[in-house]
PDB file of C-alpha atoms in Angstrom:
ATOM      1  CA  MET A 290      16.197  19.601  -6.846  1.00 43.00           C
ATOM      2  CA  LYS A 291      19.380  19.188  -8.793  1.00 44.00           C
ATOM      3  CA  LYS A 292      18.286  15.887 -10.185  1.00 46.00           C
ATOM      4  CA  LEU A 293      14.925  17.574 -11.280  1.00 38.00           C
ATOM      5  CA  LEU A 294      16.742  20.215 -13.102  1.00 37.00           C
ATOM      6  CA  MET A 295      19.058  17.747 -14.747  1.00 41.00           C
ATOM      7  CA  GLY A 296      15.979  15.631 -15.835  1.00 42.00           C
ATOM      8  CA  VAL A 297      14.259  18.659 -17.425  1.00 40.00           C
ATOM      9  CA  ALA A 298      17.508  19.747 -19.152  1.00 42.00           C
ATOM     10  CA  THR A 299      17.811  16.286 -20.533  1.00 43.00           C
ATOM     11  CA  LEU A 300      14.346  16.036 -21.698  1.00 44.00           C
ATOM     12  CA  ALA A 301      14.894  19.493 -23.412  1.00 46.00           C
ATOM     13  CA  ALA A 302      18.079  18.374 -25.114  1.00 46.00           C
ATOM     14  CA  ILE A 303      16.492  15.125 -26.389  1.00 45.00           C
ATOM     15  CA  VAL A 304      13.289  16.671 -27.633  1.00 45.00           C
ATOM     16  CA  THR A 305      15.005  19.671 -29.160  1.00 43.00           C
ATOM     17  CA  GLY A 306      18.014  17.791 -30.346  1.00 43.00           C
ATOM     18  CA  ALA A 307      20.398  20.005 -28.468  1.00 44.00           C
ATOM     19  CA  GLY A 308      23.975  18.822 -29.261  1.00 41.00           C
ATOM     20  CA  ALA A 309      22.792  16.538 -32.034  1.00 43.00           C
ATOM     21  CA  ALA A 310      22.719  17.114 -35.869  1.00 48.00           C
ATOM     22  CA  GLN A 311      19.116  17.414 -35.975  1.00 68.00           C
ATOM     23  CA  ALA A 312      16.119  17.874 -33.630  1.00 87.00           C
ATOM     24  CA  ALA A 313      14.098  15.098 -32.290  1.00 95.00           C
ATOM     25  CA  ASP A 314      11.245  14.189 -34.541  1.00 97.00           C
ATOM     26  CA  ALA A 315       8.030  12.962 -33.037  1.00 97.00           C
ATOM     27  CA  ALA A 316       6.556  11.966 -36.432  1.00 97.00           C
ATOM     28  CA  ALA A 317       9.604   9.907 -37.120  1.00 98.00           C
ATOM     29  CA  GLY A 318       9.458   8.378 -33.644  1.00 98.00           C
ATOM     30  CA  LYS A 319       5.839   7.237 -34.562  1.00 98.00           C
ATOM     31  CA  ASP A 320       7.560   4.998 -37.277  1.00 98.00           C
ATOM     32  CA  VAL A 321      10.259   3.910 -34.724  1.00 98.00           C
ATOM     33  CA  PHE A 322       7.367   2.978 -32.454  1.00 98.00           C
ATOM     34  CA  LYS A 323       6.217   0.254 -34.824  1.00 97.00           C
ATOM     35  CA  VAL A 324       8.987  -2.023 -33.572  1.00 95.00           C
ATOM     36  CA  CYS A 325       7.442  -1.644 -29.953  1.00 97.00           C
ATOM     37  CA  MET A 326       3.925  -2.302 -31.177  1.00 97.00           C
ATOM     38  CA  ALA A 327       4.066  -6.020 -30.889  1.00 95.00           C
ATOM     39  CA  CYS A 328       4.287  -5.819 -27.225  1.00 97.00           C
ATOM     40  CA  HIS A 329       3.102  -2.291 -26.239  1.00 98.00           C
ATOM     41  CA  THR A 330       0.471   0.439 -27.282  1.00 98.00           C
ATOM     42  CA  THR A 331      -0.143   4.047 -26.644  1.00 98.00           C
ATOM     43  CA  GLU A 332      -3.835   3.669 -25.812  1.00 97.00           C
ATOM     44  CA  GLN A 333      -4.718   4.649 -22.236  1.00 96.00           C
ATOM     45  CA  GLY A 334      -5.911   1.710 -20.112  1.00 94.00           C
ATOM     46  CA  LYS A 335      -4.740  -0.938 -22.777  1.00 96.00           C
ATOM     47  CA  ASN A 336      -2.032  -3.345 -21.820  1.00 97.00           C
ATOM     48  CA  LYS A 337      -0.495  -5.950 -24.133  1.00 97.00           C
ATOM     49  CA  VAL A 338       2.490  -8.265 -23.431  1.00 96.00           C
ATOM     50  CA  GLY A 339       3.910  -5.095 -22.131  1.00 97.00           C
ATOM     51  CA  PRO A 340       2.260  -2.098 -20.314  1.00 98.00           C
ATOM     52  CA  SER A 341       0.647   0.867 -22.101  1.00 98.00           C
ATOM     53  CA  LEU A 342       3.010   3.551 -22.867  1.00 98.00           C
ATOM     54  CA  HIS A 343       0.158   6.224 -22.650  1.00 98.00           C
ATOM     55  CA  GLY A 344       1.725   9.031 -20.348  1.00 98.00           C
ATOM     56  CA  VAL A 345       4.983   7.164 -19.884  1.00 98.00           C
ATOM     57  CA  VAL A 346       7.333  10.084 -19.977  1.00 98.00           C
ATOM     58  CA  GLY A 347       7.343  11.375 -16.569  1.00 98.00           C
ATOM     59  CA  ARG A 348       5.653   8.292 -14.941  1.00 98.00           C
ATOM     60  CA  GLN A 349       7.016   6.288 -12.031  1.00 98.00           C
ATOM     61  CA  ALA A 350       8.269   2.695 -13.147  1.00 98.00           C
ATOM     62  CA  ALA A 351       5.767  -0.222 -12.686  1.00 98.00           C
ATOM     63  CA  ALA A 352       2.849   2.178 -12.327  1.00 97.00           C
ATOM     64  CA  VAL A 353       0.330   1.088 -14.972  1.00 97.00           C
ATOM     65  CA  ASP A 354      -2.792  -0.394 -13.167  1.00 93.00           C
ATOM     66  CA  GLY A 355      -3.724  -3.946 -14.139  1.00 93.00           C
ATOM     67  CA  PHE A 356      -0.258  -4.803 -15.545  1.00 97.00           C
ATOM     68  CA  LYS A 357       1.762  -7.541 -13.737  1.00 97.00           C
ATOM     69  CA  TYR A 358       5.444  -6.303 -13.667  1.00 98.00           C
ATOM     70  CA  SER A 359       8.520  -8.414 -13.062  1.00 98.00           C
ATOM     71  CA  GLY A 360      10.002  -8.404  -9.816  1.00 98.00           C
ATOM     72  CA  PRO A 361      13.158  -6.686 -10.755  1.00 98.00           C
ATOM     73  CA  MET A 362      11.068  -3.864 -12.364  1.00 98.00           C
ATOM     74  CA  LYS A 363       9.021  -3.501  -9.099  1.00 98.00           C
ATOM     75  CA  GLU A 364      12.345  -3.251  -7.200  1.00 98.00           C
ATOM     76  CA  LYS A 365      13.472  -0.418  -9.539  1.00 98.00           C
ATOM     77  CA  ALA A 366      10.175   1.195  -8.996  1.00 98.00           C
ATOM     78  CA  ALA A 367      10.405   0.990  -5.113  1.00 98.00           C
ATOM     79  CA  GLY A 368      13.809   2.439  -5.577  1.00 98.00           C
ATOM     80  CA  GLY A 369      12.345   5.530  -7.130  1.00 98.00           C
ATOM     81  CA  LEU A 370      12.904   4.860 -10.848  1.00 98.00           C
ATOM     82  CA  THR A 371      10.796   7.413 -12.911  1.00 98.00           C
ATOM     83  CA  TRP A 372      10.633   7.323 -16.623  1.00 98.00           C
ATOM     84  CA  THR A 373      12.317  10.421 -17.496  1.00 98.00           C
ATOM     85  CA  ALA A 374      13.614  11.150 -21.045  1.00 97.00           C
ATOM     86  CA  GLU A 375      17.054  10.384 -19.812  1.00 98.00           C
ATOM     87  CA  ASN A 376      15.866   7.122 -18.053  1.00 98.00           C
ATOM     88  CA  LEU A 377      13.893   6.056 -21.096  1.00 98.00           C
ATOM     89  CA  ASP A 378      16.697   6.720 -23.346  1.00 98.00           C
ATOM     90  CA  ALA A 379      19.098   4.450 -21.246  1.00 98.00           C
ATOM     91  CA  TYR A 380      16.282   1.691 -20.910  1.00 98.00           C
ATOM     92  CA  ILE A 381      15.530   1.806 -24.754  1.00 98.00           C
ATOM     93  CA  LYS A 382      19.117   1.503 -25.566  1.00 98.00           C
ATOM     94  CA  ALA A 383      19.895  -1.367 -23.268  1.00 98.00           C
ATOM     95  CA  PRO A 384      17.017  -2.818 -21.190  1.00 98.00           C
ATOM     96  CA  LYS A 385      18.905  -5.450 -19.417  1.00 97.00           C
ATOM     97  CA  GLU A 386      21.353  -2.877 -18.048  1.00 97.00           C
ATOM     98  CA  VAL A 387      18.868  -0.632 -16.493  1.00 97.00           C
ATOM     99  CA  VAL A 388      16.674  -3.417 -15.176  1.00 98.00           C
ATOM    100  CA  PRO A 389      18.635  -6.481 -14.935  1.00 97.00           C
ATOM    101  CA  GLY A 390      16.519  -9.588 -14.856  1.00 97.00           C
ATOM    102  CA  GLY A 391      13.741  -7.808 -16.252  1.00 96.00           C
ATOM    103  CA  THR A 392      11.209  -9.492 -18.629  1.00 95.00           C
ATOM    104  CA  MET A 393      11.306  -7.230 -21.665  1.00 95.00           C
ATOM    105  CA  ALA A 394      12.275  -9.289 -24.575  1.00 92.00           C
ATOM    106  CA  PHE A 395      13.922  -6.472 -26.385  1.00 95.00           C
ATOM    107  CA  ALA A 396      17.661  -6.208 -27.139  1.00 94.00           C
ATOM    108  CA  GLY A 397      17.806  -2.470 -27.416  1.00 97.00           C
ATOM    109  CA  LEU A 398      17.775   0.362 -29.781  1.00 98.00           C
ATOM    110  CA  LYS A 399      21.326   1.498 -30.259  1.00 97.00           C
ATOM    111  CA  ASP A 400      20.660   4.426 -32.794  1.00 98.00           C
ATOM    112  CA  ASP A 401      20.648   7.666 -30.927  1.00 98.00           C
ATOM    113  CA  ALA A 402      18.616   9.749 -33.246  1.00 98.00           C
ATOM    114  CA  LYS A 403      15.889   7.016 -33.338  1.00 98.00           C
ATOM    115  CA  ARG A 404      15.703   6.826 -29.592  1.00 98.00           C
ATOM    116  CA  ALA A 405      15.207  10.605 -29.388  1.00 98.00           C
ATOM    117  CA  ASP A 406      12.579  10.448 -32.043  1.00 98.00           C
ATOM    118  CA  LEU A 407      10.892   7.638 -30.176  1.00 98.00           C
ATOM    119  CA  ILE A 408      11.059   9.564 -26.853  1.00 98.00           C
ATOM    120  CA  ALA A 409       9.701  12.782 -28.469  1.00 98.00           C
ATOM    121  CA  PHE A 410       6.604  10.640 -29.711  1.00 98.00           C
ATOM    122  CA  LEU A 411       6.043   8.989 -26.455  1.00 98.00           C
ATOM    123  CA  ALA A 412       6.069  12.494 -24.730  1.00 98.00           C
ATOM    124  CA  GLU A 413       3.181  13.569 -26.875  1.00 97.00           C
ATOM    125  CA  GLN A 414       1.041  10.427 -25.834  1.00 97.00           C
ATOM    126  CA  LYS A 415      -0.855  11.848 -22.941  1.00 93.00           C
TER     127      LYS A 415
END
């Protein structure tokens, strides 16, 4: 229960920008998503090189039907990894630290505000 409350509080902080200079902006996050579009889509049921990110916020890792996930990602999912706002933030910042050996070919997005905006955008994709 404590983890659930922490996850909800973290999502609220990211989406509202609590503790940051400005609130997360889903419209700006749509622009940030352009970097992701080479490999991902937000269209439900459509996978590219990476899985569809439709409904990703709150979804268990490695749960998109029809997508072939790497072994390390499947292991993380079996261990209970769920794409909370907090976990997405960490993964988008440094994918290889969250899923060592994973196949996502993205070095990471270091800008905190851009990550918050991107997650706000992804949270709307459901």
